[in-house]
Amino acid sequence: MHPIVIVGSGLAGYTLLKEIRKRDTSTPVTLVTADDGVFYSKPNLSNALAAGRSATALAGASAQKMAADQQATVLTHTRVTAIDTQNQRVQTGSGALDYGKLVLALGADPIPHGLSGNGTAAVLAVNDLADYAVFRDALDGKKRVTVLGGGLIGCEFANDLVHAGFTVDVVHLGAWPLERLLPVEAGRRLADGLAALGVTWHFGRTGRSVESADAGYRVTLDNGDMLAADVVLSAIGLRPRTQLAQAAGIPVGRGIQTGRLLETGAPNVYALGDCAEVEGQNLPYVQPLMVQARALAATLTGTPTPVVYPAMPVMVKTPAHPVAVLPPRLGASGGWKVECGDTGICALHVDDNGRLQGFALTGSETGRRNTLVKELAA
Ligand SMILES: Cc1cc2nc3c(=O)[nH]c(=O)nc-3n(C[C@H](O)[C@H](O)[C@H](O)COP(=O)(O)OP(=O)(O)OC[C@H]3O[C@@H](n4cnc5c(N)ncnc54)[C@H](O)[C@@H]3O)c2cc1C
């Protein structure tokens, strides 16, 4: 009997493995990963600095321990290079592997920053534990950090860095942070909260080049402004890893396309987590991948179970001014109704009939999220 082969040891791959084992201890499972297979929780990467936690402190169980605990084979430092969907076989750097079912849990890649100049090789992105170790080494003894991107990850790193005593500039193309998730009032409040801690914002700007200068770097913006930095962190977004699937003829859009059973366009091939586009939606957060992993484990062990998402607010880890957001569905009618209090913003997205479609809460208003989630569920 060929095993279930899971590709990827991020939260999606390992959560699926654990969920399979809760239901079935006998089906052979092989997890293949390009990295060292150490278990860790990725959201911790953007709030570990102020808490004084190193990359080593963030590392959980080793690949060997995960394999033993979950009665699985875990192949580390093994990249899958091709999928033969006809013969149900994957090619890796160290040989071929037959599968009964194949699950792609490949994650997402940082979007290239596109800067020019002789300092580009030093621009960092933090998307896994190994990146985080490099980032921490780069920060050692340094003072000034330029963050490119004021989305969720950029804001979280800015808060963590400034809290840990660094001088932080954030360069953001939008007119306010998280502009695709938050109405302007909520975004401005978040920006103000971070500015009060010492973050300097450069809205409506992108980085053009990065050059070595004075033992650090000079980042030149598209309007000619120059920022001095010891470390440059790019957080301009992630894009699902689709190349492997695409090369195998599996349909991809923004992510690897699946239906509600998480099956791709190829027989016995499934996808979940950051790499997946489930019925047109790519949701690169932890809660959706947990829901997906539970449903897929049931499907793979004999009970076909479609993914049904509950209302899933996203918490932005910016203690300077916390944010809880549940964006309305794409194309939802209606608009934002915003109430601004002294200590937070409550923005409700309501449709033309006054029904709640989503929300954005900041500061003290984040305490209302559970009540609103219940209202949405009803
Ligand atoms: C800094 C940061 C903070 C975040 N904070 C939050 C938060 O607070 N809340 C929240 O909900 N979400 C947060 N997220 C998002 C969340 O962490 C991700 O949605 C989630 O971790 C993605 O898990 P994944 O397993 O899909 O992908 P990944 O963790 O990227 O795992 C992908 C795996 O696939 C492997 N792989 C890729 N290609 C191959 C190949 N060809 N062959 C073999 N192996 C391969 C990789 O080595 C890796 O093991 C954050 C993300 C970041 C970067």
mmCIF file of C-alpha atoms in Angstrom, residues 72-360:
data_model
loop_
_atom_site.group_PDB
_atom_site.id
_atom_site.type_symbol
_atom_site.label_atom_id
_atom_site.label_comp_id
_atom_site.label_asym_id
_atom_site.label_seq_id
_atom_site.Cartn_x
_atom_site.Cartn_y
_atom_site.Cartn_z
ATOM 1 C CA ALA A 72 5.258 8.594 10.399
ATOM 2 C CA THR A 73 8.326 8.804 8.207
ATOM 3 C CA VAL A 74 9.691 12.355 8.008
ATOM 4 C CA LEU A 75 12.233 13.035 5.256
ATOM 5 C CA THR A 76 14.072 16.306 5.974
ATOM 6 C CA HIS A 77 16.175 18.455 3.619
ATOM 7 C CA THR A 78 14.373 16.692 0.774
ATOM 8 C CA ARG A 79 12.865 18.926 -1.889
ATOM 9 C CA VAL A 80 10.137 17.591 -4.167
ATOM 10 C CA THR A 81 11.135 18.613 -7.671
ATOM 11 C CA ALA A 82 8.371 17.085 -9.808
ATOM 12 C CA ILE A 83 5.013 15.325 -9.561
ATOM 13 C CA ASP A 84 4.024 12.541 -11.951
ATOM 14 C CA THR A 85 0.268 12.576 -11.460
ATOM 15 C CA GLN A 86 -0.303 9.695 -13.870
ATOM 16 C CA ASN A 87 1.965 7.195 -12.103
ATOM 17 C CA GLN A 88 1.316 8.754 -8.655
ATOM 18 C CA ARG A 89 4.980 9.401 -7.938
ATOM 19 C CA VAL A 90 6.966 12.416 -6.735
ATOM 20 C CA GLN A 91 10.566 13.070 -7.650
ATOM 21 C CA THR A 92 12.888 14.337 -4.920
ATOM 22 C CA GLY A 93 16.554 15.271 -4.753
ATOM 23 C CA SER A 94 17.189 11.804 -3.319
ATOM 24 C CA GLY A 95 14.984 9.560 -5.424
ATOM 25 C CA ALA A 96 11.356 8.882 -6.338
ATOM 26 C CA LEU A 97 8.494 8.208 -3.949
ATOM 27 C CA ASP A 98 5.176 6.541 -4.855
ATOM 28 C CA TYR A 99 2.023 7.888 -3.244
ATOM 29 C CA GLY A 100 -1.492 6.647 -2.667
ATOM 30 C CA LYS A 101 -2.637 10.192 -1.888
ATOM 31 C CA LEU A 102 -0.482 13.300 -2.175
ATOM 32 C CA VAL A 103 -1.004 16.464 -0.114
ATOM 33 C CA LEU A 104 0.702 19.719 -1.057
ATOM 34 C CA ALA A 105 1.318 21.918 2.008
ATOM 35 C CA LEU A 106 4.002 24.021 0.355
ATOM 36 C CA GLY A 107 3.376 27.438 1.937
ATOM 37 C CA ALA A 108 4.153 30.759 0.256
ATOM 38 C CA ASP A 109 7.245 32.688 -0.847
ATOM 39 C CA PRO A 110 8.047 36.304 0.024
ATOM 40 C CA ILE A 111 7.357 38.583 -2.943
ATOM 41 C CA PRO A 112 10.717 39.837 -4.314
ATOM 42 C CA HIS A 113 11.392 43.414 -3.116
ATOM 43 C CA GLY A 114 12.541 44.661 -6.518
ATOM 44 C CA LEU A 115 15.105 47.148 -5.122
ATOM 45 C CA SER A 116 18.273 47.893 -7.062
ATOM 46 C CA GLY A 117 21.711 48.724 -5.660
ATOM 47 C CA ASN A 118 24.735 47.004 -4.129
ATOM 48 C CA GLY A 119 22.974 46.317 -0.819
ATOM 49 C CA THR A 120 20.126 44.174 -2.140
ATOM 50 C CA ALA A 121 21.657 40.883 -0.999
ATOM 51 C CA ALA A 122 21.448 42.134 2.581
ATOM 52 C CA VAL A 123 17.687 42.803 2.435
ATOM 53 C CA LEU A 124 16.045 40.199 4.670
ATOM 54 C CA ALA A 125 12.622 38.564 4.694
ATOM 55 C CA VAL A 126 11.401 36.483 7.638
ATOM 56 C CA ASN A 127 9.172 33.641 6.530
ATOM 57 C CA ASP A 128 10.471 30.690 8.544
ATOM 58 C CA LEU A 129 12.537 29.837 11.587
ATOM 59 C CA ALA A 130 15.821 29.730 9.649
ATOM 60 C CA ASP A 131 15.129 33.259 8.296
ATOM 61 C CA TYR A 132 14.417 34.380 11.838
ATOM 62 C CA ALA A 133 17.806 33.125 13.063
ATOM 63 C CA VAL A 134 19.500 35.155 10.293
ATOM 64 C CA PHE A 135 17.395 38.231 11.177
ATOM 65 C CA ARG A 136 18.335 38.010 14.868
ATOM 66 C CA ASP A 137 22.044 37.728 13.995
ATOM 67 C CA ALA A 138 21.756 40.752 11.687
ATOM 68 C CA LEU A 139 20.132 42.824 14.469
ATOM 69 C CA ASP A 140 22.880 42.056 16.963
ATOM 70 C CA GLY A 141 24.445 45.335 18.121
ATOM 71 C CA LYS A 142 22.422 47.328 15.556
ATOM 72 C CA LYS A 143 19.995 50.233 16.009
ATOM 73 C CA ARG A 144 18.081 51.323 12.889
ATOM 74 C CA VAL A 145 15.740 49.097 10.897
ATOM 75 C CA THR A 146 13.820 49.964 7.743
ATOM 76 C CA VAL A 147 10.746 47.799 7.193
ATOM 77 C CA LEU A 148 9.408 47.656 3.632
ATOM 78 C CA GLY A 149 5.649 47.089 3.764
ATOM 79 C CA GLY A 150 2.985 48.134 6.263
ATOM 80 C CA GLY A 151 0.706 45.128 5.950
ATOM 81 C CA LEU A 152 -0.009 42.702 8.768
ATOM 82 C CA ILE A 153 3.500 41.251 8.966
ATOM 83 C CA GLY A 154 5.254 44.612 8.483
ATOM 84 C CA CYS A 155 3.186 46.218 11.266
ATOM 85 C CA GLU A 156 3.827 43.324 13.642
ATOM 86 C CA PHE A 157 7.588 43.438 13.058
ATOM 87 C CA ALA A 158 7.591 47.247 13.391
ATOM 88 C CA ASN A 159 5.843 46.966 16.760
ATOM 89 C CA ASP A 160 8.159 44.205 17.959
ATOM 90 C CA LEU A 161 11.306 46.046 16.838
ATOM 91 C CA VAL A 162 10.369 49.402 18.302
ATOM 92 C CA HIS A 163 9.329 47.721 21.528
ATOM 93 C CA ALA A 164 12.743 46.075 21.690
ATOM 94 C CA GLY A 165 14.429 49.490 21.412
ATOM 95 C CA PHE A 166 15.165 49.772 17.684
ATOM 96 C CA THR A 167 14.596 52.894 15.606
ATOM 97 C CA VAL A 168 12.081 51.881 12.939
ATOM 98 C CA ASP A 169 11.054 53.374 9.585
ATOM 99 C CA VAL A 170 8.161 51.746 7.708
ATOM 100 C CA VAL A 171 7.833 52.366 3.967
ATOM 101 C CA HIS A 172 4.316 51.617 2.753
ATOM 102 C CA LEU A 173 2.717 52.133 -0.644
ATOM 103 C CA GLY A 174 -0.793 52.542 0.772
ATOM 104 C CA ALA A 175 -2.142 55.668 2.442
ATOM 105 C CA TRP A 176 -2.615 53.795 5.741
ATOM 106 C CA PRO A 177 -1.483 50.395 7.070
ATOM 107 C CA LEU A 178 -3.439 47.257 6.114
ATOM 108 C CA GLU A 179 -5.498 49.329 3.703
ATOM 109 C CA ARG A 180 -6.944 46.220 2.042
ATOM 110 C CA LEU A 181 -8.355 44.983 5.364
ATOM 111 C CA LEU A 182 -9.133 48.133 7.356
ATOM 112 C CA PRO A 183 -11.180 51.266 6.727
ATOM 113 C CA VAL A 184 -9.104 54.432 6.836
ATOM 114 C CA GLU A 185 -10.071 55.441 10.408
ATOM 115 C CA ALA A 186 -8.973 52.088 11.827
ATOM 116 C CA GLY A 187 -5.760 52.056 9.786
ATOM 117 C CA ARG A 188 -4.861 55.586 10.902
ATOM 118 C CA ARG A 189 -5.452 54.684 14.544
ATOM 119 C CA LEU A 190 -3.076 51.730 14.191
ATOM 120 C CA ALA A 191 -0.499 53.969 12.489
ATOM 121 C CA ASP A 192 -0.833 56.527 15.307
ATOM 122 C CA GLY A 193 -0.397 53.835 17.961
ATOM 123 C CA LEU A 194 2.825 52.650 16.352
ATOM 124 C CA ALA A 195 4.024 56.229 15.755
ATOM 125 C CA ALA A 196 3.490 57.001 19.448
ATOM 126 C CA LEU A 197 5.980 54.216 20.223
ATOM 127 C CA GLY A 198 8.483 55.767 17.811
ATOM 128 C CA VAL A 199 7.767 54.226 14.370
ATOM 129 C CA THR A 200 8.283 56.692 11.492
ATOM 130 C CA TRP A 201 5.852 56.128 8.602
ATOM 131 C CA HIS A 202 6.505 56.813 4.904
ATOM 132 C CA PHE A 203 3.072 56.404 3.322
ATOM 133 C CA GLY A 204 2.472 56.349 -0.426
ATOM 134 C CA ARG A 205 6.097 55.404 -0.993
ATOM 135 C CA THR A 206 8.124 52.416 -2.203
ATOM 136 C CA GLY A 207 11.811 51.663 -1.906
ATOM 137 C CA ARG A 208 13.847 52.231 -5.070
ATOM 138 C CA SER A 209 17.381 51.171 -4.111
ATOM 139 C CA VAL A 210 19.571 50.065 -1.250
ATOM 140 C CA GLU A 211 23.271 50.880 -1.164
ATOM 141 C CA SER A 212 26.016 50.201 1.376
ATOM 142 C CA ALA A 213 26.807 53.352 3.361
ATOM 143 C CA ASP A 214 28.509 54.218 6.688
ATOM 144 C CA ALA A 215 28.755 50.618 7.956
ATOM 145 C CA GLY A 216 25.055 50.184 7.159
ATOM 146 C CA TYR A 217 22.722 50.877 4.247
ATOM 147 C CA ARG A 218 21.056 53.815 2.545
ATOM 148 C CA VAL A 219 17.539 53.092 1.332
ATOM 149 C CA THR A 220 16.366 55.525 -1.342
ATOM 150 C CA LEU A 221 12.618 55.910 -1.790
ATOM 151 C CA ASP A 222 10.752 56.615 -5.037
ATOM 152 C CA ASN A 223 10.517 60.340 -4.158
ATOM 153 C CA GLY A 224 14.274 60.554 -3.556
ATOM 154 C CA ASP A 225 14.070 60.537 0.271
ATOM 155 C CA MET A 226 16.900 58.594 1.878
ATOM 156 C CA LEU A 227 16.747 56.490 5.024
ATOM 157 C CA ALA A 228 19.765 55.269 6.979
ATOM 158 C CA ALA A 229 19.413 51.658 8.118
ATOM 159 C CA ASP A 230 21.533 48.962 9.719
ATOM 160 C CA VAL A 231 19.052 46.265 8.724
ATOM 161 C CA VAL A 232 16.448 46.282 5.933
ATOM 162 C CA LEU A 233 13.484 43.930 6.315
ATOM 163 C CA SER A 234 11.161 43.289 3.392
ATOM 164 C CA ALA A 235 7.573 42.466 4.385
ATOM 165 C CA ILE A 236 5.738 43.375 1.205
ATOM 166 C CA GLY A 237 3.702 40.198 1.010
ATOM 167 C CA LEU A 238 3.732 36.505 0.204
ATOM 168 C CA ARG A 239 2.629 34.537 -2.828
ATOM 169 C CA PRO A 240 1.512 30.910 -2.734
ATOM 170 C CA ARG A 241 4.020 28.330 -3.964
ATOM 171 C CA THR A 242 2.306 27.057 -7.096
ATOM 172 C CA GLN A 243 5.224 26.253 -9.447
ATOM 173 C CA LEU A 244 5.457 22.539 -8.573
ATOM 174 C CA ALA A 245 1.732 21.998 -9.161
ATOM 175 C CA GLN A 246 1.696 24.107 -12.307
ATOM 176 C CA ALA A 247 4.600 22.159 -13.829
ATOM 177 C CA ALA A 248 2.621 18.951 -13.179
ATOM 178 C CA GLY A 249 -0.408 20.334 -15.042
ATOM 179 C CA ILE A 250 -2.450 20.886 -11.860
ATOM 180 C CA PRO A 251 -4.678 23.973 -12.216
ATOM 181 C CA VAL A 252 -3.462 27.017 -10.283
ATOM 182 C CA GLY A 253 -4.762 30.555 -9.913
ATOM 183 C CA ARG A 254 -3.494 32.717 -7.083
ATOM 184 C CA GLY A 255 -2.892 29.397 -5.251
ATOM 185 C CA ILE A 256 -3.225 25.695 -6.072
ATOM 186 C CA GLN A 257 -6.909 25.461 -6.894
ATOM 187 C CA THR A 258 -9.089 23.045 -4.936
ATOM 188 C CA GLY A 259 -12.737 22.414 -4.204
ATOM 189 C CA ARG A 260 -14.209 22.151 -0.699
ATOM 190 C CA LEU A 261 -12.791 18.631 -0.304
ATOM 191 C CA LEU A 262 -9.361 20.204 -0.942
ATOM 192 C CA GLU A 263 -8.875 17.977 -3.991
ATOM 193 C CA THR A 264 -6.901 19.580 -6.821
ATOM 194 C CA GLY A 265 -7.492 19.048 -10.531
ATOM 195 C CA ALA A 266 -5.363 15.857 -10.407
ATOM 196 C CA PRO A 267 -6.716 12.582 -8.970
ATOM 197 C CA ASN A 268 -5.555 11.830 -5.407
ATOM 198 C CA VAL A 269 -3.695 15.141 -5.102
ATOM 199 C CA TYR A 270 -4.831 17.607 -2.419
ATOM 200 C CA ALA A 271 -3.621 21.008 -1.201
ATOM 201 C CA LEU A 272 -4.036 23.038 1.999
ATOM 202 C CA GLY A 273 -2.563 25.966 3.899
ATOM 203 C CA ASP A 274 -0.903 29.041 2.397
ATOM 204 C CA CYS A 275 -0.352 27.372 -1.005
ATOM 205 C CA ALA A 276 -4.027 26.506 -1.542
ATOM 206 C CA GLU A 277 -6.840 28.442 -3.167
ATOM 207 C CA VAL A 278 -9.984 26.810 -1.837
ATOM 208 C CA GLU A 279 -12.999 27.588 -4.023
ATOM 209 C CA GLY A 280 -11.373 30.823 -5.147
ATOM 210 C CA GLN A 281 -10.130 31.933 -1.705
ATOM 211 C CA ASN A 282 -6.524 31.943 -0.530
ATOM 212 C CA LEU A 283 -6.613 32.481 3.256
ATOM 213 C CA PRO A 284 -3.005 32.590 4.518
ATOM 214 C CA TYR A 285 -3.741 32.376 8.251
ATOM 215 C CA VAL A 286 -3.585 29.717 10.931
ATOM 216 C CA GLN A 287 -7.278 29.235 11.679
ATOM 217 C CA PRO A 288 -8.285 28.398 8.087
ATOM 218 C CA LEU A 289 -5.490 25.851 7.768
ATOM 219 C CA MET A 290 -6.595 24.182 11.021
ATOM 220 C CA VAL A 291 -10.150 23.853 9.666
ATOM 221 C CA GLN A 292 -8.760 22.535 6.380
ATOM 222 C CA ALA A 293 -6.485 20.007 8.148
ATOM 223 C CA ARG A 294 -9.372 18.568 10.202
ATOM 224 C CA ALA A 295 -11.616 18.213 7.151
ATOM 225 C CA LEU A 296 -8.873 16.746 4.960
ATOM 226 C CA ALA A 297 -7.828 14.224 7.629
ATOM 227 C CA ALA A 298 -11.421 12.979 7.685
ATOM 228 C CA THR A 299 -11.528 12.810 3.883
ATOM 229 C CA LEU A 300 -8.221 10.943 3.610
ATOM 230 C CA THR A 301 -9.279 8.406 6.234
ATOM 231 C CA GLY A 302 -12.525 7.496 4.520
ATOM 232 C CA THR A 303 -15.100 10.149 5.452
ATOM 233 C CA PRO A 304 -15.293 12.761 2.684
ATOM 234 C CA THR A 305 -15.698 16.059 4.556
ATOM 235 C CA PRO A 306 -15.958 19.443 2.845
ATOM 236 C CA VAL A 307 -14.288 22.464 4.433
ATOM 237 C CA VAL A 308 -16.808 24.705 6.177
ATOM 238 C CA TYR A 309 -15.264 27.790 7.712
ATOM 239 C CA PRO A 310 -16.662 29.425 10.834
ATOM 240 C CA ALA A 311 -16.330 33.222 11.155
ATOM 241 C CA MET A 312 -12.538 33.635 11.522
ATOM 242 C CA PRO A 313 -11.308 37.042 12.690
ATOM 243 C CA VAL A 314 -7.611 37.822 12.190
ATOM 244 C CA MET A 315 -5.793 39.283 15.196
ATOM 245 C CA VAL A 316 -2.971 41.675 14.366
ATOM 246 C CA LYS A 317 -0.250 41.341 17.026
ATOM 247 C CA THR A 318 0.427 45.043 17.526
ATOM 248 C CA PRO A 319 0.223 45.614 21.299
ATOM 249 C CA ALA A 320 0.790 49.347 20.629
ATOM 250 C CA HIS A 321 -2.761 49.325 19.253
ATOM 251 C CA PRO A 322 -4.220 45.825 18.705
ATOM 252 C CA VAL A 323 -6.513 45.072 15.767
ATOM 253 C CA ALA A 324 -9.123 42.362 15.180
ATOM 254 C CA VAL A 325 -10.495 42.187 11.670
ATOM 255 C CA LEU A 326 -12.942 39.990 9.850
ATOM 256 C CA PRO A 327 -13.121 41.336 6.314
ATOM 257 C CA PRO A 328 -16.429 41.104 4.456
ATOM 258 C CA ARG A 329 -16.570 38.585 1.586
ATOM 259 C CA LEU A 330 -15.127 39.825 -1.679
ATOM 260 C CA GLY A 331 -17.778 41.822 -3.537
ATOM 261 C CA ALA A 332 -20.084 42.101 -0.469
ATOM 262 C CA SER A 333 -22.605 44.925 -0.809
ATOM 263 C CA GLY A 334 -22.935 47.780 1.685
ATOM 264 C CA GLY A 335 -20.134 49.635 3.436
ATOM 265 C CA TRP A 336 -18.363 50.502 6.680
ATOM 266 C CA LYS A 337 -20.134 52.167 9.602
ATOM 267 C CA VAL A 338 -17.394 53.571 11.786
ATOM 268 C CA GLU A 339 -17.573 54.681 15.428
ATOM 269 C CA CYS A 340 -14.456 56.349 16.774
ATOM 270 C CA GLY A 341 -13.908 56.291 20.534
ATOM 271 C CA ASP A 342 -10.976 57.712 22.482
ATOM 272 C CA THR A 343 -9.391 54.313 23.006
ATOM 273 C CA GLY A 344 -10.389 52.420 19.870
ATOM 274 C CA ILE A 345 -12.402 52.156 16.677
ATOM 275 C CA CYS A 346 -15.392 49.949 15.985
ATOM 276 C CA ALA A 347 -16.038 49.622 12.246
ATOM 277 C CA LEU A 348 -18.903 47.372 11.175
ATOM 278 C CA HIS A 349 -19.369 46.364 7.555
ATOM 279 C CA VAL A 350 -23.122 46.112 6.991
ATOM 280 C CA ASP A 351 -24.998 45.203 3.810
ATOM 281 C CA ASP A 352 -27.854 47.153 2.237
ATOM 282 C CA ASN A 353 -30.323 45.445 4.617
ATOM 283 C CA GLY A 354 -28.291 46.427 7.690
ATOM 284 C CA ARG A 355 -26.933 42.890 8.223
ATOM 285 C CA LEU A 356 -23.416 42.534 9.616
ATOM 286 C CA GLN A 357 -20.916 41.285 6.984
ATOM 287 C CA GLY A 358 -17.591 41.873 8.711
ATOM 288 C CA PHE A 359 -15.800 44.085 11.195
ATOM 289 C CA ALA A 360 -12.579 45.901 12.045
#
